[in-house]
Amino acid sequence: MTPMRILIGCETSGVMRRAFAARGHDVWSCDLLAAEDGSNRHIRGDVRDHLHDGWDMLAVMHPPCTRLCNSGVRWLHVPPPGRTAADMQAELEAGAALFSDCWRAPIPRIAIENPVMHRHARALLPTDLPKPQIVQPWWFGEPYFKATGFYLRGLAPLTATNRLSPPRKAQEPDRHKAWSAIHRAPPGPDRWKFRSRSFTGIAEACANQWGGCAREQEVRHG
């Protein structure tokens, strides 16, 4: 097997990096913050400064999405205390610019993770952007609700590996509450980190399916 050179953008946890590394790939994570695991295979900086470094695959896992996703659209109309509408618009445009730069990167296989977006964000994104594949952690054996979109180019949609049966709120309120821990995370300085962390089950599926898919493409076209 010839390892691929893979860049995992906007990740500090190392979950996705470690999943691909375990399968023999030459993989690096990149973020403005330091890697939580102290890895020496982490680039601290803006991912856009490294998009032209000859990668075979780019996976941008947690680009700043507060202003792009549906859950944050209300702040565009009524800014939070101490902020202005201009602040919110500037953050929206900055988030859309980062997303667009990554999507247009000269890399043959790209996956960009982002929650479901609102229409104001989509209007600022590239016109060739496909509809995202929406996945849930419980498709991959992890008992949580968190609808996540993957925008894919050169990669196949993920296939569920261990689909669980989600609880219904009316029938199993306590279990449903536990599965909703991501959405119910209390306010605090680390709330963003908890809500954005990659799930191990999804990371394993990405590494197995996208890594394998890319190698098959190389064999067919090599």
mmCIF file of C-alpha atoms in Angstrom:
data_model
loop_
_atom_site.group_PDB
_atom_site.id
_atom_site.type_symbol
_atom_site.label_atom_id
_atom_site.label_comp_id
_atom_site.label_asym_id
_atom_site.label_seq_id
_atom_site.Cartn_x
_atom_site.Cartn_y
_atom_site.Cartn_z
ATOM 1 C CA MET A 1 0.000 0.000 0.000
ATOM 2 C CA THR A 2 1.259 3.440 -0.907
ATOM 3 C CA PRO A 3 0.364 5.846 1.926
ATOM 4 C CA MET A 4 -1.503 8.993 1.022
ATOM 5 C CA ARG A 5 -0.448 12.433 2.196
ATOM 6 C CA ILE A 6 -3.450 13.703 4.150
ATOM 7 C CA LEU A 7 -4.117 17.050 5.808
ATOM 8 C CA ILE A 8 -6.721 17.176 8.578
ATOM 9 C CA GLY A 9 -7.648 20.838 8.856
ATOM 10 C CA CYS A 10 -9.209 22.594 11.834
ATOM 11 C CA GLU A 11 -8.644 19.759 14.285
ATOM 12 C CA THR A 12 -6.989 19.921 17.714
ATOM 13 C CA SER A 13 -8.261 16.644 19.204
ATOM 14 C CA GLY A 14 -6.244 14.424 16.864
ATOM 15 C CA VAL A 15 -9.115 11.915 16.614
ATOM 16 C CA MET A 16 -9.262 11.965 12.813
ATOM 17 C CA ARG A 17 -5.486 12.237 12.431
ATOM 18 C CA ARG A 18 -4.895 9.161 14.570
ATOM 19 C CA ALA A 19 -7.521 7.131 12.703
ATOM 20 C CA PHE A 20 -5.799 7.701 9.343
ATOM 21 C CA ALA A 21 -2.304 7.340 10.823
ATOM 22 C CA ALA A 22 -3.236 3.920 12.235
ATOM 23 C CA ARG A 23 -3.804 2.787 8.641
ATOM 24 C CA GLY A 24 -0.349 3.825 7.491
ATOM 25 C CA HIS A 25 -1.037 7.209 5.936
ATOM 26 C CA ASP A 26 1.265 10.221 6.105
ATOM 27 C CA VAL A 27 -1.207 12.438 7.924
ATOM 28 C CA TRP A 28 -0.932 15.825 9.604
ATOM 29 C CA SER A 29 -3.468 17.873 11.509
ATOM 30 C CA CYS A 30 -3.545 21.677 11.394
ATOM 31 C CA ASP A 31 -5.206 24.306 13.537
ATOM 32 C CA LEU A 32 -4.563 27.728 15.041
ATOM 33 C CA LEU A 33 -4.495 25.986 18.434
ATOM 34 C CA ALA A 34 -2.000 23.396 19.634
ATOM 35 C CA ALA A 35 -2.804 19.687 19.410
ATOM 36 C CA GLU A 36 -4.409 18.353 22.578
ATOM 37 C CA ASP A 37 -2.308 15.187 22.430
ATOM 38 C CA GLY A 38 0.967 17.064 21.926
ATOM 39 C CA SER A 39 1.641 15.294 18.636
ATOM 40 C CA ASN A 40 4.609 16.343 16.528
ATOM 41 C CA ARG A 41 2.434 15.710 13.457
ATOM 42 C CA HIS A 42 0.382 18.814 14.075
ATOM 43 C CA ILE A 43 0.889 22.102 12.236
ATOM 44 C CA ARG A 44 -0.062 25.143 14.263
ATOM 45 C CA GLY A 45 -1.315 27.806 11.898
ATOM 46 C CA ASP A 46 -3.929 28.700 9.302
ATOM 47 C CA VAL A 47 -4.835 25.666 7.190
ATOM 48 C CA ARG A 48 -5.012 27.920 4.123
ATOM 49 C CA ASP A 49 -1.262 28.450 4.287
ATOM 50 C CA HIS A 50 -0.733 24.732 3.628
ATOM 51 C CA LEU A 51 -3.302 23.875 0.944
ATOM 52 C CA HIS A 52 -0.692 23.898 -1.828
ATOM 53 C CA ASP A 53 1.751 21.484 -0.184
ATOM 54 C CA GLY A 54 1.007 18.469 -2.381
ATOM 55 C CA TRP A 55 -1.677 16.602 -0.434
ATOM 56 C CA ASP A 56 -3.630 13.622 -1.773
ATOM 57 C CA MET A 57 -6.573 14.306 0.495
ATOM 58 C CA LEU A 58 -7.921 17.155 2.619
ATOM 59 C CA ALA A 59 -10.416 16.640 5.447
ATOM 60 C CA VAL A 60 -11.509 19.853 7.146
ATOM 61 C CA MET A 61 -13.282 18.673 10.246
ATOM 62 C CA HIS A 62 -14.348 21.654 12.321
ATOM 63 C CA PRO A 63 -14.116 24.932 10.407
ATOM 64 C CA PRO A 64 -15.584 27.837 12.411
ATOM 65 C CA CYS A 65 -19.295 27.319 11.779
ATOM 66 C CA THR A 66 -21.058 29.339 14.463
ATOM 67 C CA ARG A 67 -22.311 31.878 11.935
ATOM 68 C CA LEU A 68 -22.852 29.361 9.118
ATOM 69 C CA CYS A 69 -25.034 26.756 10.802
ATOM 70 C CA ASN A 70 -28.779 26.863 11.386
ATOM 71 C CA SER A 71 -28.361 27.032 15.146
ATOM 72 C CA GLY A 72 -26.563 30.378 14.834
ATOM 73 C CA VAL A 73 -28.757 32.117 12.280
ATOM 74 C CA ARG A 74 -30.739 33.938 14.994
ATOM 75 C CA TRP A 75 -27.652 35.996 15.916
ATOM 76 C CA LEU A 76 -27.637 37.548 12.440
ATOM 77 C CA HIS A 77 -30.976 39.162 13.247
ATOM 78 C CA VAL A 78 -30.548 39.845 16.980
ATOM 79 C CA PRO A 79 -26.826 39.957 17.923
ATOM 80 C CA PRO A 80 -25.804 38.612 21.334
ATOM 81 C CA PRO A 81 -25.095 41.117 24.120
ATOM 82 C CA GLY A 82 -22.067 43.271 23.430
ATOM 83 C CA ARG A 83 -21.959 42.456 19.715
ATOM 84 C CA THR A 84 -23.303 44.247 16.654
ATOM 85 C CA ALA A 85 -24.987 43.149 13.454
ATOM 86 C CA ALA A 86 -21.835 44.201 11.615
ATOM 87 C CA ASP A 87 -19.782 41.862 13.828
ATOM 88 C CA MET A 88 -22.077 38.965 12.988
ATOM 89 C CA GLN A 89 -21.958 39.693 9.253
ATOM 90 C CA ALA A 90 -18.162 39.924 9.321
ATOM 91 C CA GLU A 91 -17.893 36.571 11.096
ATOM 92 C CA LEU A 92 -20.320 35.011 8.621
ATOM 93 C CA GLU A 93 -18.243 36.235 5.690
ATOM 94 C CA ALA A 94 -14.991 35.070 7.312
ATOM 95 C CA GLY A 95 -16.398 31.601 7.940
ATOM 96 C CA ALA A 96 -17.698 31.360 4.379
ATOM 97 C CA ALA A 97 -14.329 32.504 2.991
ATOM 98 C CA LEU A 98 -12.445 29.806 4.933
ATOM 99 C CA PHE A 99 -14.886 27.143 3.776
ATOM 100 C CA SER A 100 -14.630 28.324 0.156
ATOM 101 C CA ASP A 101 -10.824 28.456 0.161
ATOM 102 C CA CYS A 102 -10.656 24.875 1.424
ATOM 103 C CA TRP A 103 -13.227 23.668 -1.103
ATOM 104 C CA ARG A 104 -11.268 25.240 -3.965
ATOM 105 C CA ALA A 105 -7.934 23.783 -2.812
ATOM 106 C CA PRO A 106 -5.896 21.994 -5.526
ATOM 107 C CA ILE A 107 -6.377 18.620 -3.827
ATOM 108 C CA PRO A 108 -8.157 15.724 -5.593
ATOM 109 C CA ARG A 109 -10.122 14.420 -2.597
ATOM 110 C CA ILE A 110 -11.817 16.803 -0.200
ATOM 111 C CA ALA A 111 -14.232 16.379 2.707
ATOM 112 C CA ILE A 112 -15.441 19.391 4.670
ATOM 113 C CA GLU A 113 -17.509 18.793 7.778
ATOM 114 C CA ASN A 114 -20.103 21.353 8.750
ATOM 115 C CA PRO A 115 -23.465 21.337 10.511
ATOM 116 C CA VAL A 116 -26.560 22.019 8.402
ATOM 117 C CA MET A 117 -26.194 25.557 7.024
ATOM 118 C CA HIS A 118 -28.702 28.378 6.751
ATOM 119 C CA ARG A 119 -29.516 30.059 3.431
ATOM 120 C CA HIS A 120 -27.475 33.198 4.148
ATOM 121 C CA ALA A 121 -24.331 31.086 4.456
ATOM 122 C CA ARG A 122 -25.058 28.988 1.380
ATOM 123 C CA ALA A 123 -25.426 32.156 -0.680
ATOM 124 C CA LEU A 124 -21.771 33.001 0.053
ATOM 125 C CA LEU A 125 -20.363 29.574 -0.849
ATOM 126 C CA PRO A 126 -19.113 28.227 -4.199
ATOM 127 C CA THR A 127 -21.863 27.530 -6.730
ATOM 128 C CA ASP A 128 -20.474 24.048 -7.464
ATOM 129 C CA LEU A 129 -20.876 22.960 -3.851
ATOM 130 C CA PRO A 130 -22.913 19.724 -3.771
ATOM 131 C CA LYS A 131 -25.575 18.866 -1.242
ATOM 132 C CA PRO A 132 -23.911 17.487 1.883
ATOM 133 C CA GLN A 133 -24.224 13.939 3.088
ATOM 134 C CA ILE A 134 -25.898 14.173 6.500
ATOM 135 C CA VAL A 135 -24.691 11.565 8.984
ATOM 136 C CA GLN A 136 -25.343 10.835 12.653
ATOM 137 C CA PRO A 137 -22.942 9.391 15.254
ATOM 138 C CA TRP A 138 -25.426 6.596 15.939
ATOM 139 C CA TRP A 139 -24.852 5.320 12.389
ATOM 140 C CA PHE A 140 -21.374 4.364 13.591
ATOM 141 C CA GLY A 141 -22.086 2.831 16.981
ATOM 142 C CA GLU A 142 -22.039 5.966 19.148
ATOM 143 C CA PRO A 143 -25.226 6.826 21.094
ATOM 144 C CA TYR A 144 -25.526 10.518 20.307
ATOM 145 C CA PHE A 145 -27.642 12.836 18.184
ATOM 146 C CA LYS A 146 -25.655 15.303 16.076
ATOM 147 C CA ALA A 147 -26.615 15.823 12.446
ATOM 148 C CA THR A 148 -23.401 16.584 10.597
ATOM 149 C CA GLY A 149 -22.912 17.396 6.936
ATOM 150 C CA PHE A 150 -19.967 16.215 4.843
ATOM 151 C CA TYR A 151 -19.360 18.122 1.619
ATOM 152 C CA LEU A 152 -17.454 15.710 -0.614
ATOM 153 C CA ARG A 153 -15.368 15.949 -3.763
ATOM 154 C CA GLY A 154 -13.607 12.861 -5.091
ATOM 155 C CA LEU A 155 -14.842 10.770 -2.169
ATOM 156 C CA ALA A 156 -17.820 8.448 -1.789
ATOM 157 C CA PRO A 157 -20.520 9.067 0.838
ATOM 158 C CA LEU A 158 -19.930 7.252 4.094
ATOM 159 C CA THR A 159 -21.738 3.968 4.698
ATOM 160 C CA ALA A 160 -23.106 3.244 8.178
ATOM 161 C CA THR A 161 -21.012 0.661 10.027
ATOM 162 C CA ASN A 162 -22.965 -0.016 13.225
ATOM 163 C CA ARG A 163 -26.393 1.589 13.063
ATOM 164 C CA LEU A 164 -28.031 1.857 16.480
ATOM 165 C CA SER A 165 -31.746 2.290 17.201
ATOM 166 C CA PRO A 166 -32.254 5.847 18.493
ATOM 167 C CA PRO A 167 -34.621 6.301 21.444
ATOM 168 C CA ARG A 168 -37.863 8.217 21.096
ATOM 169 C CA LYS A 169 -38.306 11.084 23.504
ATOM 170 C CA ALA A 170 -41.897 10.178 24.440
ATOM 171 C CA GLN A 171 -41.058 6.554 25.130
ATOM 172 C CA GLU A 172 -37.559 6.767 26.635
ATOM 173 C CA PRO A 173 -37.071 10.330 27.922
ATOM 174 C CA ASP A 174 -33.986 9.604 30.039
ATOM 175 C CA ARG A 175 -32.205 7.705 27.287
ATOM 176 C CA HIS A 176 -33.184 10.368 24.759
ATOM 177 C CA LYS A 177 -31.736 13.016 27.072
ATOM 178 C CA ALA A 178 -28.446 11.120 27.300
ATOM 179 C CA TRP A 179 -28.267 10.829 23.514
ATOM 180 C CA SER A 180 -28.840 14.606 23.295
ATOM 181 C CA ALA A 181 -25.797 15.476 25.424
ATOM 182 C CA ILE A 182 -24.109 17.375 22.569
ATOM 183 C CA HIS A 183 -27.046 19.738 22.118
ATOM 184 C CA ARG A 184 -27.616 20.043 25.875
ATOM 185 C CA ALA A 185 -24.015 20.925 26.743
ATOM 186 C CA PRO A 186 -24.040 23.676 29.393
ATOM 187 C CA PRO A 187 -22.514 27.100 28.705
ATOM 188 C CA GLY A 188 -18.831 27.418 29.516
ATOM 189 C CA PRO A 189 -15.385 28.061 28.034
ATOM 190 C CA ASP A 190 -15.011 24.469 26.794
ATOM 191 C CA ARG A 191 -18.516 24.045 25.373
ATOM 192 C CA TRP A 192 -17.290 24.604 21.801
ATOM 193 C CA LYS A 193 -14.620 21.936 22.230
ATOM 194 C CA PHE A 194 -17.105 19.350 23.468
ATOM 195 C CA ARG A 195 -19.603 20.131 20.712
ATOM 196 C CA SER A 196 -17.035 20.044 17.890
ATOM 197 C CA ARG A 197 -14.993 16.972 18.841
ATOM 198 C CA SER A 198 -14.886 14.198 16.237
ATOM 199 C CA PHE A 199 -16.573 10.949 17.163
ATOM 200 C CA THR A 200 -14.267 7.939 17.097
ATOM 201 C CA GLY A 201 -16.798 5.828 15.204
ATOM 202 C CA ILE A 202 -17.089 8.408 12.436
ATOM 203 C CA ALA A 203 -13.308 8.854 12.291
ATOM 204 C CA GLU A 204 -12.808 5.096 11.927
ATOM 205 C CA ALA A 205 -15.363 4.985 9.115
ATOM 206 C CA CYS A 206 -13.695 7.921 7.337
ATOM 207 C CA ALA A 207 -10.267 6.308 7.565
ATOM 208 C CA ASN A 208 -11.485 2.898 6.422
ATOM 209 C CA GLN A 209 -13.808 4.025 3.641
ATOM 210 C CA TRP A 210 -12.169 7.159 2.302
ATOM 211 C CA GLY A 211 -8.646 5.822 2.643
ATOM 212 C CA GLY A 212 -9.630 2.598 0.922
ATOM 213 C CA CYS A 213 -11.717 4.396 -1.716
ATOM 214 C CA ALA A 214 -8.808 6.650 -2.625
ATOM 215 C CA ARG A 215 -6.411 3.718 -2.937
ATOM 216 C CA GLU A 216 -8.871 1.914 -5.248
ATOM 217 C CA GLN A 217 -9.029 5.028 -7.443
ATOM 218 C CA GLU A 218 -5.236 5.094 -7.641
ATOM 219 C CA VAL A 219 -5.136 1.453 -8.726
ATOM 220 C CA ARG A 220 -7.778 1.995 -11.423
ATOM 221 C CA HIS A 221 -6.195 5.162 -12.816
ATOM 222 C CA GLY A 222 -2.547 4.558 -11.996
#
